[in-house]
Every structure is written in structure tokens, then in C-alpha cells.
PDB file of C-alpha atoms in Angstrom:
ATOM      1  CA  MET A   1       1.470  23.323   7.736  1.00  0.00           C
ATOM      2  CA  ARG A   2      -1.707  21.446   6.718  1.00  0.00           C
ATOM      3  CA  VAL A   3      -1.335  20.806   3.019  1.00  0.00           C
ATOM      4  CA  PHE A   4      -4.062  19.885   0.271  1.00  0.00           C
ATOM      5  CA  VAL A   5      -2.257  17.493  -2.081  1.00  0.00           C
ATOM      6  CA  THR A   6      -3.963  16.656  -5.287  1.00  0.00           C
ATOM      7  CA  GLY A   7      -2.704  13.606  -7.063  1.00  0.00           C
ATOM      8  CA  ALA A   8      -1.736  12.289  -3.414  1.00  0.00           C
ATOM      9  CA  THR A   9      -1.775   8.640  -4.436  1.00  0.00           C
ATOM     10  CA  GLY A  10       0.200   8.968  -7.770  1.00  0.00           C
ATOM     11  CA  PHE A  11       3.774   7.938  -8.456  1.00  0.00           C
ATOM     12  CA  ILE A  12       5.108  11.353  -7.606  1.00  0.00           C
ATOM     13  CA  GLY A  13       2.143  12.588  -5.386  1.00  0.00           C
ATOM     14  CA  SER A  14       2.606   9.559  -2.953  1.00  0.00           C
ATOM     15  CA  ALA A  15       6.205  10.598  -2.517  1.00  0.00           C
ATOM     16  CA  VAL A  16       5.259  14.187  -1.796  1.00  0.00           C
ATOM     17  CA  THR A  17       2.660  13.020   0.744  1.00  0.00           C
ATOM     18  CA  ARG A  18       5.307  10.838   2.490  1.00  0.00           C
ATOM     19  CA  GLU A  19       7.812  13.652   2.410  1.00  0.00           C
ATOM     20  CA  LEU A  20       5.460  16.146   3.915  1.00  0.00           C
ATOM     21  CA  LEU A  21       4.202  13.749   6.669  1.00  0.00           C
ATOM     22  CA  ASP A  22       7.956  12.839   7.539  1.00  0.00           C
ATOM     23  CA  ALA A  23       8.689  16.597   7.899  1.00  0.00           C
ATOM     24  CA  GLY A  24       5.852  16.977  10.323  1.00  0.00           C
ATOM     25  CA  HIS A  25       3.291  18.453   8.145  1.00  0.00           C
ATOM     26  CA  GLU A  26      -0.281  17.313   7.912  1.00  0.00           C
ATOM     27  CA  VAL A  27      -1.746  16.175   4.482  1.00  0.00           C
ATOM     28  CA  LEU A  28      -5.315  16.303   3.158  1.00  0.00           C
ATOM     29  CA  GLY A  29      -5.206  14.084   0.165  1.00  0.00           C
ATOM     30  CA  LEU A  30      -7.601  14.176  -2.553  1.00  0.00           C
ATOM     31  CA  ALA A  31      -9.115  10.832  -3.520  1.00  0.00           C
ATOM     32  CA  ARG A  32     -11.477  10.063  -6.425  1.00  0.00           C
ATOM     33  CA  SER A  33     -12.124   6.416  -5.670  1.00  0.00           C
ATOM     34  CA  ASP A  34     -12.354   3.988  -2.647  1.00  0.00           C
ATOM     35  CA  ARG A  35      -8.970   2.515  -3.573  1.00  0.00           C
ATOM     36  CA  SER A  36      -7.355   6.013  -3.538  1.00  0.00           C
ATOM     37  CA  ALA A  37      -8.941   6.803  -0.246  1.00  0.00           C
ATOM     38  CA  GLU A  38      -7.614   3.701   1.252  1.00  0.00           C
ATOM     39  CA  ALA A  39      -4.167   4.402  -0.030  1.00  0.00           C
ATOM     40  CA  VAL A  40      -4.349   8.098   1.442  1.00  0.00           C
ATOM     41  CA  LYS A  41      -5.405   6.661   4.814  1.00  0.00           C
ATOM     42  CA  ALA A  42      -2.685   4.037   4.744  1.00  0.00           C
ATOM     43  CA  ALA A  43      -0.151   6.724   4.216  1.00  0.00           C
ATOM     44  CA  GLY A  44      -1.321   8.410   7.415  1.00  0.00           C
ATOM     45  CA  ALA A  45      -3.025  11.374   5.667  1.00  0.00           C
ATOM     46  CA  GLU A  46      -6.529  12.598   5.741  1.00  0.00           C
ATOM     47  CA  VAL A  47      -8.956  11.725   2.886  1.00  0.00           C
ATOM     48  CA  HIS A  48     -10.593  14.437   0.786  1.00  0.00           C
ATOM     49  CA  ARG A  49     -13.113  12.932  -1.625  1.00  0.00           C
ATOM     50  CA  GLY A  50     -13.386  14.605  -5.099  1.00  0.00           C
ATOM     51  CA  ASP A  51     -11.488  14.929  -8.494  1.00  0.00           C
ATOM     52  CA  LEU A  52     -10.144  17.528 -10.896  1.00  0.00           C
ATOM     53  CA  ASN A  53     -13.676  17.889 -12.542  1.00  0.00           C
ATOM     54  CA  ASP A  54     -15.400  18.365  -9.074  1.00  0.00           C
ATOM     55  CA  LEU A  55     -14.422  22.114  -8.700  1.00  0.00           C
ATOM     56  CA  ASP A  56     -16.259  22.585  -5.560  1.00  0.00           C
ATOM     57  CA  SER A  57     -14.292  19.726  -3.958  1.00  0.00           C
ATOM     58  CA  LEU A  58     -11.041  21.504  -4.867  1.00  0.00           C
ATOM     59  CA  ARG A  59     -12.303  24.768  -3.428  1.00  0.00           C
ATOM     60  CA  ARG A  60     -13.318  23.076  -0.176  1.00  0.00           C
ATOM     61  CA  GLY A  61      -9.819  21.377  -0.027  1.00  0.00           C
ATOM     62  CA  ALA A  62      -8.026  24.594  -0.563  1.00  0.00           C
ATOM     63  CA  GLU A  63     -10.309  26.353   2.134  1.00  0.00           C
ATOM     64  CA  ALA A  64      -9.399  23.766   4.651  1.00  0.00           C
ATOM     65  CA  THR A  65      -5.756  23.866   4.478  1.00  0.00           C
ATOM     66  CA  ASP A  66      -2.747  26.234   4.925  1.00  0.00           C
ATOM     67  CA  GLY A  67      -1.338  25.480   1.371  1.00  0.00           C
ATOM     68  CA  VAL A  68      -1.741  23.367  -1.796  1.00  0.00           C
ATOM     69  CA  ALA A  69       0.445  21.156  -3.830  1.00  0.00           C
ATOM     70  CA  HIS A  70      -1.303  20.515  -7.188  1.00  0.00           C
ATOM     71  CA  LEU A  71       0.086  17.330  -8.732  1.00  0.00           C
ATOM     72  CA  ALA A  72      -3.173  15.678 -10.203  1.00  0.00           C
ATOM     73  CA  PHE A  73      -3.460  15.675 -14.048  1.00  0.00           C
ATOM     74  CA  ILE A  74      -5.591  13.752 -16.512  1.00  0.00           C
ATOM     75  CA  HIS A  75      -2.964  11.910 -18.617  1.00  0.00           C
ATOM     76  CA  ASP A  76      -5.207  11.301 -21.771  1.00  0.00           C
ATOM     77  CA  PHE A  77      -2.591  11.308 -24.520  1.00  0.00           C
ATOM     78  CA  THR A  78      -5.445  10.979 -27.035  1.00  0.00           C
ATOM     79  CA  ASN A  79      -6.644  14.495 -26.096  1.00  0.00           C
ATOM     80  CA  LEU A  80      -4.042  16.376 -24.218  1.00  0.00           C
ATOM     81  CA  PRO A  81      -5.589  19.812 -24.930  1.00  0.00           C
ATOM     82  CA  ALA A  82      -8.693  18.791 -23.070  1.00  0.00           C
ATOM     83  CA  SER A  83      -6.577  17.572 -20.146  1.00  0.00           C
ATOM     84  CA  GLY A  84      -4.788  20.990 -20.196  1.00  0.00           C
ATOM     85  CA  GLU A  85      -8.117  22.689 -19.988  1.00  0.00           C
ATOM     86  CA  ALA A  86      -9.193  20.591 -17.099  1.00  0.00           C
ATOM     87  CA  ASP A  87      -6.041  21.382 -15.245  1.00  0.00           C
ATOM     88  CA  LEU A  88      -6.695  25.074 -15.850  1.00  0.00           C
ATOM     89  CA  ARG A  89     -10.133  25.048 -14.548  1.00  0.00           C
ATOM     90  CA  ALA A  90      -8.678  23.203 -11.420  1.00  0.00           C
ATOM     91  CA  ILE A  91      -6.061  25.812 -10.896  1.00  0.00           C
ATOM     92  CA  GLU A  92      -8.430  28.670 -11.275  1.00  0.00           C
ATOM     93  CA  ALA A  93     -10.839  27.186  -8.886  1.00  0.00           C
ATOM     94  CA  ILE A  94      -8.154  26.697  -6.147  1.00  0.00           C
ATOM     95  CA  GLY A  95      -6.845  30.228  -7.031  1.00  0.00           C
ATOM     96  CA  GLU A  96     -10.418  31.720  -6.167  1.00  0.00           C
ATOM     97  CA  VAL A  97      -9.934  30.391  -2.634  1.00  0.00           C
ATOM     98  CA  LEU A  98      -6.322  31.383  -2.145  1.00  0.00           C
ATOM     99  CA  ASP A  99      -6.615  34.909  -3.585  1.00  0.00           C
ATOM    100  CA  GLY A 100      -5.143  37.365  -1.168  1.00  0.00           C
ATOM    101  CA  THR A 101      -4.400  34.759   1.586  1.00  0.00           C
ATOM    102  CA  GLY A 102      -0.566  34.680   1.010  1.00  0.00           C
ATOM    103  CA  LYS A 103      -0.791  30.985   1.208  1.00  0.00           C
ATOM    104  CA  PRO A 104       1.484  28.858  -0.740  1.00  0.00           C
ATOM    105  CA  LEU A 105       0.400  27.075  -3.998  1.00  0.00           C
ATOM    106  CA  VAL A 106       2.774  24.801  -5.815  1.00  0.00           C
ATOM    107  CA  VAL A 107       1.426  23.719  -9.308  1.00  0.00           C
ATOM    108  CA  THR A 108       3.164  20.967 -11.385  1.00  0.00           C
ATOM    109  CA  SER A 109       4.113  21.664 -15.011  1.00  0.00           C
ATOM    110  CA  GLY A 110       6.383  20.028 -17.614  1.00  0.00           C
ATOM    111  CA  LEU A 111       9.551  21.503 -19.177  1.00  0.00           C
ATOM    112  CA  LEU A 112       8.048  24.234 -21.338  1.00  0.00           C
ATOM    113  CA  THR A 113      11.367  25.610 -22.498  1.00  0.00           C
ATOM    114  CA  ALA A 114      12.471  25.679 -26.114  1.00  0.00           C
ATOM    115  CA  PRO A 115      13.642  22.093 -27.335  1.00  0.00           C
ATOM    116  CA  GLY A 116      17.224  21.635 -28.520  1.00  0.00           C
ATOM    117  CA  ARG A 117      18.823  23.927 -25.935  1.00  0.00           C
ATOM    118  CA  LEU A 118      19.543  23.989 -22.146  1.00  0.00           C
ATOM    119  CA  GLY A 119      16.430  25.509 -20.682  1.00  0.00           C
ATOM    120  CA  THR A 120      16.558  27.451 -17.343  1.00  0.00           C
ATOM    121  CA  GLU A 121      13.973  28.630 -14.811  1.00  0.00           C
ATOM    122  CA  GLU A 122      14.120  32.063 -16.330  1.00  0.00           C
ATOM    123  CA  ASP A 123      12.693  30.866 -19.620  1.00  0.00           C
ATOM    124  CA  PRO A 124       9.062  31.560 -20.094  1.00  0.00           C
ATOM    125  CA  ALA A 125       6.734  28.808 -21.552  1.00  0.00           C
ATOM    126  CA  ASP A 126       7.755  28.300 -25.230  1.00  0.00           C
ATOM    127  CA  PRO A 127       4.943  27.711 -27.858  1.00  0.00           C
ATOM    128  CA  ASP A 128       7.125  24.973 -29.479  1.00  0.00           C
ATOM    129  CA  SER A 129       7.685  22.954 -26.387  1.00  0.00           C
ATOM    130  CA  PRO A 130       6.224  19.365 -26.142  1.00  0.00           C
ATOM    131  CA  GLY A 131       4.152  20.374 -22.901  1.00  0.00           C
ATOM    132  CA  LYS A 132       2.334  23.250 -24.720  1.00  0.00           C
ATOM    133  CA  HIS A 133      -1.059  21.816 -23.349  1.00  0.00           C
ATOM    134  CA  ARG A 134       0.122  23.048 -19.812  1.00  0.00           C
ATOM    135  CA  HIS A 135       1.090  26.583 -21.080  1.00  0.00           C
ATOM    136  CA  ALA A 136      -2.136  28.305 -19.860  1.00  0.00           C
ATOM    137  CA  SER A 137      -1.994  26.565 -16.422  1.00  0.00           C
ATOM    138  CA  GLU A 138       1.597  27.965 -16.002  1.00  0.00           C
ATOM    139  CA  PHE A 139       0.598  31.285 -16.943  1.00  0.00           C
ATOM    140  CA  ALA A 140      -2.480  31.156 -14.603  1.00  0.00           C
ATOM    141  CA  THR A 141      -0.399  30.108 -11.834  1.00  0.00           C
ATOM    142  CA  LEU A 142       2.139  32.755 -11.997  1.00  0.00           C
ATOM    143  CA  ALA A 143      -0.691  35.369 -12.355  1.00  0.00           C
ATOM    144  CA  LEU A 144      -1.891  34.235  -9.038  1.00  0.00           C
ATOM    145  CA  ALA A 145       1.417  35.651  -7.539  1.00  0.00           C
ATOM    146  CA  GLU A 146      -0.067  38.998  -8.333  1.00  0.00           C
ATOM    147  CA  ARG A 147      -3.090  38.401  -6.412  1.00  0.00           C
ATOM    148  CA  GLY A 148      -1.662  37.706  -2.984  1.00  0.00           C
ATOM    149  CA  VAL A 149      -1.043  33.904  -3.522  1.00  0.00           C
ATOM    150  CA  ARG A 150       2.511  32.607  -2.844  1.00  0.00           C
ATOM    151  CA  ALA A 151       2.335  30.662  -6.099  1.00  0.00           C
ATOM    152  CA  SER A 152       5.145  28.873  -7.756  1.00  0.00           C
ATOM    153  CA  VAL A 153       5.454  26.475 -10.858  1.00  0.00           C
ATOM    154  CA  LEU A 154       7.502  23.347 -10.471  1.00  0.00           C
ATOM    155  CA  ARG A 155       8.467  21.933 -13.780  1.00  0.00           C
ATOM    156  CA  LEU A 156       9.085  18.194 -13.965  1.00  0.00           C
ATOM    157  CA  PRO A 157      11.491  16.721 -16.834  1.00  0.00           C
ATOM    158  CA  PRO A 158      10.384  14.011 -19.267  1.00  0.00           C
ATOM    159  CA  SER A 159      11.461  11.117 -16.920  1.00  0.00           C
ATOM    160  CA  VAL A 160      10.651  11.296 -13.243  1.00  0.00           C
ATOM    161  CA  HIS A 161      12.174   7.777 -12.320  1.00  0.00           C
ATOM    162  CA  GLY A 162      12.434   5.466  -9.317  1.00  0.00           C
ATOM    163  CA  GLU A 163      10.847   2.251  -8.299  1.00  0.00           C
ATOM    164  CA  GLY A 164       7.238   1.964  -9.252  1.00  0.00           C
ATOM    165  CA  ASP A 165       7.695   4.286 -12.220  1.00  0.00           C
ATOM    166  CA  ILE A 166       4.561   4.111 -14.608  1.00  0.00           C
ATOM    167  CA  GLY A 167       5.793   6.876 -17.084  1.00  0.00           C
ATOM    168  CA  PHE A 168       7.758   6.924 -20.291  1.00  0.00           C
ATOM    169  CA  VAL A 169      10.693   4.711 -19.450  1.00  0.00           C
ATOM    170  CA  PRO A 170       8.651   1.731 -18.479  1.00  0.00           C
ATOM    171  CA  MET A 171       6.613   2.244 -21.652  1.00  0.00           C
ATOM    172  CA  PHE A 172       9.737   2.202 -23.937  1.00  0.00           C
ATOM    173  CA  ILE A 173      10.817  -0.900 -21.766  1.00  0.00           C
ATOM    174  CA  ASP A 174       7.607  -2.622 -22.638  1.00  0.00           C
ATOM    175  CA  ALA A 175       7.975  -1.716 -26.343  1.00  0.00           C
ATOM    176  CA  ALA A 176      11.344  -3.149 -26.470  1.00  0.00           C
ATOM    177  CA  ARG A 177      10.165  -6.320 -24.692  1.00  0.00           C
ATOM    178  CA  ALA A 178       7.240  -6.723 -27.109  1.00  0.00           C
ATOM    179  CA  LYS A 179       9.286  -6.082 -30.236  1.00  0.00           C
ATOM    180  CA  GLY A 180      12.559  -7.773 -29.129  1.00  0.00           C
ATOM    181  CA  VAL A 181      14.581  -4.764 -29.758  1.00  0.00           C
ATOM    182  CA  SER A 182      15.614  -1.573 -28.009  1.00  0.00           C
ATOM    183  CA  ALA A 183      15.126   1.326 -30.493  1.00  0.00           C
ATOM    184  CA  MET A 184      16.200   4.845 -30.668  1.00  0.00           C
ATOM    185  CA  VAL A 185      15.361   7.297 -33.450  1.00  0.00           C
ATOM    186  CA  GLY A 186      18.302   8.120 -35.769  1.00  0.00           C
ATOM    187  CA  ASP A 187      21.469   8.274 -33.748  1.00  0.00           C
ATOM    188  CA  GLY A 188      19.665   8.830 -30.366  1.00  0.00           C
ATOM    189  CA  GLY A 189      21.536  12.051 -29.977  1.00  0.00           C
ATOM    190  CA  ASN A 190      18.594  13.746 -28.556  1.00  0.00           C
ATOM    191  CA  HIS A 191      18.376  14.291 -24.751  1.00  0.00           C
ATOM    192  CA  TRP A 192      16.058  13.659 -21.804  1.00  0.00           C
ATOM    193  CA  ALA A 193      16.330  15.549 -18.575  1.00  0.00           C
ATOM    194  CA  ALA A 194      15.436  13.435 -15.603  1.00  0.00           C
ATOM    195  CA  VAL A 195      14.989  13.516 -11.787  1.00  0.00           C
ATOM    196  CA  HIS A 196      14.405  10.907  -9.225  1.00  0.00           C
ATOM    197  CA  ARG A 197      10.913  10.876  -7.634  1.00  0.00           C
ATOM    198  CA  LEU A 198      12.272  11.343  -4.071  1.00  0.00           C
ATOM    199  CA  ASP A 199      14.378  14.256  -4.986  1.00  0.00           C
ATOM    200  CA  ALA A 200      11.220  15.840  -6.874  1.00  0.00           C
ATOM    201  CA  ALA A 201       9.148  15.260  -3.629  1.00  0.00           C
ATOM    202  CA  ARG A 202      11.745  17.017  -1.446  1.00  0.00           C
ATOM    203  CA  LEU A 203      11.605  19.915  -3.923  1.00  0.00           C
ATOM    204  CA  TYR A 204       7.867  20.124  -3.525  1.00  0.00           C
ATOM    205  CA  ARG A 205       8.178  20.361   0.232  1.00  0.00           C
ATOM    206  CA  LEU A 206      10.816  23.160   0.148  1.00  0.00           C
ATOM    207  CA  ALA A 207       8.773  25.037  -2.417  1.00  0.00           C
ATOM    208  CA  LEU A 208       5.695  24.844   0.039  1.00  0.00           C
ATOM    209  CA  GLU A 209       7.794  25.857   2.798  1.00  0.00           C
ATOM    210  CA  THR A 210       9.892  28.817   1.519  1.00  0.00           C
ATOM    211  CA  ALA A 211       9.492  29.429  -2.403  1.00  0.00           C
ATOM    212  CA  PRO A 212       8.790  33.115  -3.099  1.00  0.00           C
ATOM    213  CA  ALA A 213       5.776  34.130  -5.093  1.00  0.00           C
ATOM    214  CA  GLY A 214       5.948  33.937  -8.876  1.00  0.00           C
ATOM    215  CA  VAL A 215       8.982  31.730  -9.531  1.00  0.00           C
ATOM    216  CA  ARG A 216       9.473  28.690 -11.711  1.00  0.00           C
ATOM    217  CA  LEU A 217      11.276  25.900 -10.251  1.00  0.00           C
ATOM    218  CA  HIS A 218      13.214  22.999 -12.237  1.00  0.00           C
ATOM    219  CA  ALA A 219      13.467  19.671 -10.650  1.00  0.00           C
ATOM    220  CA  ILE A 220      16.460  18.399 -12.452  1.00  0.00           C
ATOM    221  CA  GLY A 221      18.764  15.698 -11.507  1.00  0.00           C
ATOM    222  CA  ASP A 222      20.267  14.950 -15.047  1.00  0.00           C
ATOM    223  CA  GLU A 223      20.472  17.912 -17.364  1.00  0.00           C
ATOM    224  CA  GLY A 224      20.318  15.741 -20.483  1.00  0.00           C
ATOM    225  CA  VAL A 225      20.816  11.848 -20.921  1.00  0.00           C
ATOM    226  CA  PRO A 226      21.414  11.147 -24.633  1.00  0.00           C
ATOM    227  CA  PHE A 227      18.461   8.820 -25.625  1.00  0.00           C
ATOM    228  CA  ARG A 228      20.953   6.572 -27.158  1.00  0.00           C
ATOM    229  CA  GLU A 229      22.285   5.701 -23.737  1.00  0.00           C
ATOM    230  CA  ILE A 230      18.642   5.036 -22.335  1.00  0.00           C
ATOM    231  CA  ALA A 231      18.111   2.656 -25.327  1.00  0.00           C
ATOM    232  CA  GLU A 232      21.472   0.780 -24.900  1.00  0.00           C
ATOM    233  CA  THR A 233      20.622   0.459 -20.964  1.00  0.00           C
ATOM    234  CA  ILE A 234      17.260  -0.999 -21.890  1.00  0.00           C
ATOM    235  CA  GLY A 235      18.826  -3.288 -24.406  1.00  0.00           C
ATOM    236  CA  ARG A 236      21.266  -4.662 -21.776  1.00  0.00           C
ATOM    237  CA  GLY A 237      18.608  -4.985 -19.178  1.00  0.00           C
ATOM    238  CA  LEU A 238      16.277  -6.968 -21.497  1.00  0.00           C
ATOM    239  CA  GLU A 239      19.203  -8.696 -23.409  1.00  0.00           C
ATOM    240  CA  VAL A 240      17.852  -7.539 -26.762  1.00  0.00           C
ATOM    241  CA  PRO A 241      19.604  -5.675 -29.536  1.00  0.00           C
ATOM    242  CA  VAL A 242      19.768  -1.942 -29.935  1.00  0.00           C
ATOM    243  CA  VAL A 243      18.506  -0.615 -33.244  1.00  0.00           C
ATOM    244  CA  SER A 244      18.190   2.704 -34.956  1.00  0.00           C
ATOM    245  CA  VAL A 245      14.794   3.657 -36.397  1.00  0.00           C
ATOM    246  CA  PRO A 246      14.520   6.481 -39.230  1.00  0.00           C
ATOM    247  CA  PRO A 247      12.761   9.420 -38.030  1.00  0.00           C
ATOM    248  CA  GLU A 248      10.000   8.941 -40.715  1.00  0.00           C
ATOM    249  CA  GLN A 249       9.391   5.426 -39.185  1.00  0.00           C
ATOM    250  CA  ALA A 250       9.333   6.551 -35.382  1.00  0.00           C
ATOM    251  CA  THR A 251       5.476   6.358 -35.325  1.00  0.00           C
ATOM    252  CA  ASP A 252       5.348   3.041 -37.032  1.00  0.00           C
ATOM    253  CA  HIS A 253       7.719   1.506 -34.684  1.00  0.00           C
ATOM    254  CA  PHE A 254       6.707   3.238 -31.272  1.00  0.00           C
ATOM    255  CA  GLY A 255       3.068   4.256 -31.947  1.00  0.00           C
ATOM    256  CA  TRP A 256       2.174   7.511 -30.169  1.00  0.00           C
ATOM    257  CA  LEU A 257       5.379   7.089 -27.973  1.00  0.00           C
ATOM    258  CA  GLY A 258       7.291   8.012 -31.247  1.00  0.00           C
ATOM    259  CA  ARG A 259       6.902  11.886 -30.623  1.00  0.00           C
ATOM    260  CA  PHE A 260       8.557  11.492 -27.204  1.00  0.00           C
ATOM    261  CA  ALA A 261      11.345   9.268 -28.525  1.00  0.00           C
ATOM    262  CA  THR A 262      12.541  12.211 -30.544  1.00  0.00           C
ATOM    263  CA  VAL A 263      12.224  14.964 -27.868  1.00  0.00           C
ATOM    264  CA  ASP A 264      15.329  16.865 -27.244  1.00  0.00           C
ATOM    265  CA  MET A 265      14.807  18.405 -23.761  1.00  0.00           C
ATOM    266  CA  ARG A 266      17.813  19.527 -21.686  1.00  0.00           C
ATOM    267  CA  ALA A 267      17.369  21.663 -18.673  1.00  0.00           C
ATOM    268  CA  SER A 268      19.191  23.079 -15.820  1.00  0.00           C
ATOM    269  CA  GLY A 269      17.986  23.486 -12.059  1.00  0.00           C
ATOM    270  CA  ALA A 270      20.892  25.641 -11.024  1.00  0.00           C
ATOM    271  CA  LEU A 271      18.657  28.603 -10.043  1.00  0.00           C
ATOM    272  CA  THR A 272      16.391  26.301  -8.077  1.00  0.00           C
ATOM    273  CA  GLU A 273      19.299  24.782  -6.229  1.00  0.00           C
ATOM    274  CA  LYS A 274      20.560  28.312  -5.299  1.00  0.00           C
ATOM    275  CA  LEU A 275      17.223  29.609  -4.364  1.00  0.00           C
ATOM    276  CA  LEU A 276      15.939  26.797  -2.116  1.00  0.00           C
ATOM    277  CA  GLY A 277      19.142  24.993  -1.260  1.00  0.00           C
ATOM    278  CA  TRP A 278      17.931  21.874  -2.902  1.00  0.00           C
ATOM    279  CA  ARG A 279      20.391  19.218  -4.198  1.00  0.00           C
ATOM    280  CA  PRO A 280      19.610  15.956  -5.989  1.00  0.00           C
ATOM    281  CA  GLU A 281      20.757  13.046  -3.765  1.00  0.00           C
ATOM    282  CA  GLN A 282      19.089   9.939  -5.340  1.00  0.00           C
ATOM    283  CA  PRO A 283      20.588   7.889  -8.173  1.00  0.00           C
ATOM    284  CA  ALA A 284      20.563   9.439 -11.589  1.00  0.00           C
ATOM    285  CA  LEU A 285      18.469   7.857 -14.465  1.00  0.00           C
ATOM    286  CA  LEU A 286      20.982   5.486 -15.905  1.00  0.00           C
ATOM    287  CA  PRO A 287      22.262   4.049 -12.513  1.00  0.00           C
ATOM    288  CA  ASP A 288      18.520   3.720 -11.564  1.00  0.00           C
ATOM    289  CA  LEU A 289      17.806   1.722 -14.672  1.00  0.00           C
ATOM    290  CA  GLU A 290      20.928  -0.431 -14.069  1.00  0.00           C
ATOM    291  CA  ALA A 291      19.772  -1.238 -10.691  1.00  0.00           C
ATOM    292  CA  GLY A 292      17.401  -3.839 -12.129  1.00  0.00           C
ATOM    293  CA  HIS A 293      13.902  -2.981 -10.786  1.00  0.00           C
ATOM    294  CA  TYR A 294      12.693  -1.599 -14.098  1.00  0.00           C
ATOM    295  CA  PHE A 295      13.240  -5.063 -15.710  1.00  0.00           C
ATOM    296  CA  ARG A 296      11.399  -7.211 -13.094  1.00  0.00           C
ATOM    297  CA  THR A 297       8.331  -8.851 -14.340  1.00  0.00           C
ATOM    298  CA  ALA A 298       5.512 -10.447 -12.093  1.00  0.00           C
TER     299      ALA A 298
END
């Protein structure tokens, strides 16, 4: 299969590119800069120049391939609604090309299930979920399944971890290093689901190869790690005290990260495992943190 991968040089996308190539597929990787183009070539994939706002480039990429893995996203935390709108436009442009072809389209989403309980693949997007800026994209993707596209949604948890992580966990580590304490909000009893990037990459490949149309998939390694344990592991890694921050002071301590420090997002991937035969094989979040690579400094 020749696969068009958006976000092909990102933390997760680069692992998906490698997974696909190692499995014998060809990859056409979207690159918006010379640096990204060099990374795509170095991985052994073909370069396709463009970006999420260049809808014609997305259409051409989809036309030239047998399927699409859409991972690129504009992570502008100052204006997530605008990022969600750009994502929706990209999916609609790709969908125009794939309409009626039966080709696979795997679109990345967040855990859009209701906070505070164990979410499953059967749960539709919930308006109270932290990732509500991705709601429209998820609905649009699933609607394509009714138009002859083998479209599926792959939901990622708050932490996709592994060496080279640039997501929330290293941000909390940087905050702890700067402030000299590793903090949790309240008793830290809220939970984060998590998955290793290499396990997630394998799930993208399996989804492209065999996922039926119209399904939601959950890439879940840890169903729910208490944030307290994450803060404690960071504290040990940096050799700094672990402290509790009252909920009303979360923003003062963490800045914009405060909202994510309070997220209670647990989820199951049991239906995905049964459907695709996927099983997490890489280290869970806490052992990955304890391995030490998160705490190395240049």
C-alpha cells in the first residue's frame, strides 16, 4: 500500500512512517519545510510538499496514494478552536478525493469521552471532554464512512510517551525543574490514560490495513495513571519535593498547563484490541519515566 501521511515527521508521525516502511508499505510524507522534507527523505519515504492550510496539496497527496493517515495538527494552545477548524477543513479536502473509493483514511483524535469515568470506543464525542475542539473532525470522519471511504478515528490519550516526547509530560517536567517542586492538583487522584508511541504507531498501521469503516479506535496502554504517581515519579527523577496545589491555584502554578493537570481521563482499548488483534507491547508510562531519558539535559 502507498500511504499519504500528514504529520510524517512529528513525534508520533515519524514512528508511523517507520512502522509502515518496515511493514513493506510505501510512504508519501507531507512536509511543510526544507527541514521536514529532509527528515522524510532520511526515513526512506517520498516527500510531498504542503501543509494543512494548503488544501490542494492535501488533495493531491490523497489522489496519489492508496490510503491516508492524518496525524498533522496545529497545536496552538492559545486558539484551539481555530486549530480544530483547520483540521476539519483538511479532513474535508482529503474526503473529497477519497469519496466512493473504498480507500482507508485514519484520522487522529483525542479522547473525546466524558471525563471522570472509563471511556470506551462505543462512546460518541462528549461536549464536556477536554478535546472538544476535535469534535467536528471526528464527526466528519465517521460521516465519510457513509460515502464509500474506509474511514476510522484513532483516539490518542493525554500522554503518548517515549524517547523524544515533546508533549505534556516533558512540559510538566520542565515546570518542576523551573519551580523546584513537582506539583499535583489537590490529592492528584485524577487519572491520565497513556500509550507508548511505538504501540500507537502499530495501531495506525493495523487500522490502515484492516479496520472496517466507521469505527472509533482507542490507543490505550495505561487505562488511567493517577496524576499523583506521575508527579511523584517526576519528583524522584529530578530529586525535588512533591507538593499539592489547591485547585484554585492550578493556573497560578502551572499557567495554561493547569487545565491539563486536573484532567481525569480514563479509557479502555479493549474493543480495539479485540477488533484488530492489537496489544500494547512497549513500557507503560511510569516505567518509561523511570527509565531516565525524560530527565536528561543537553
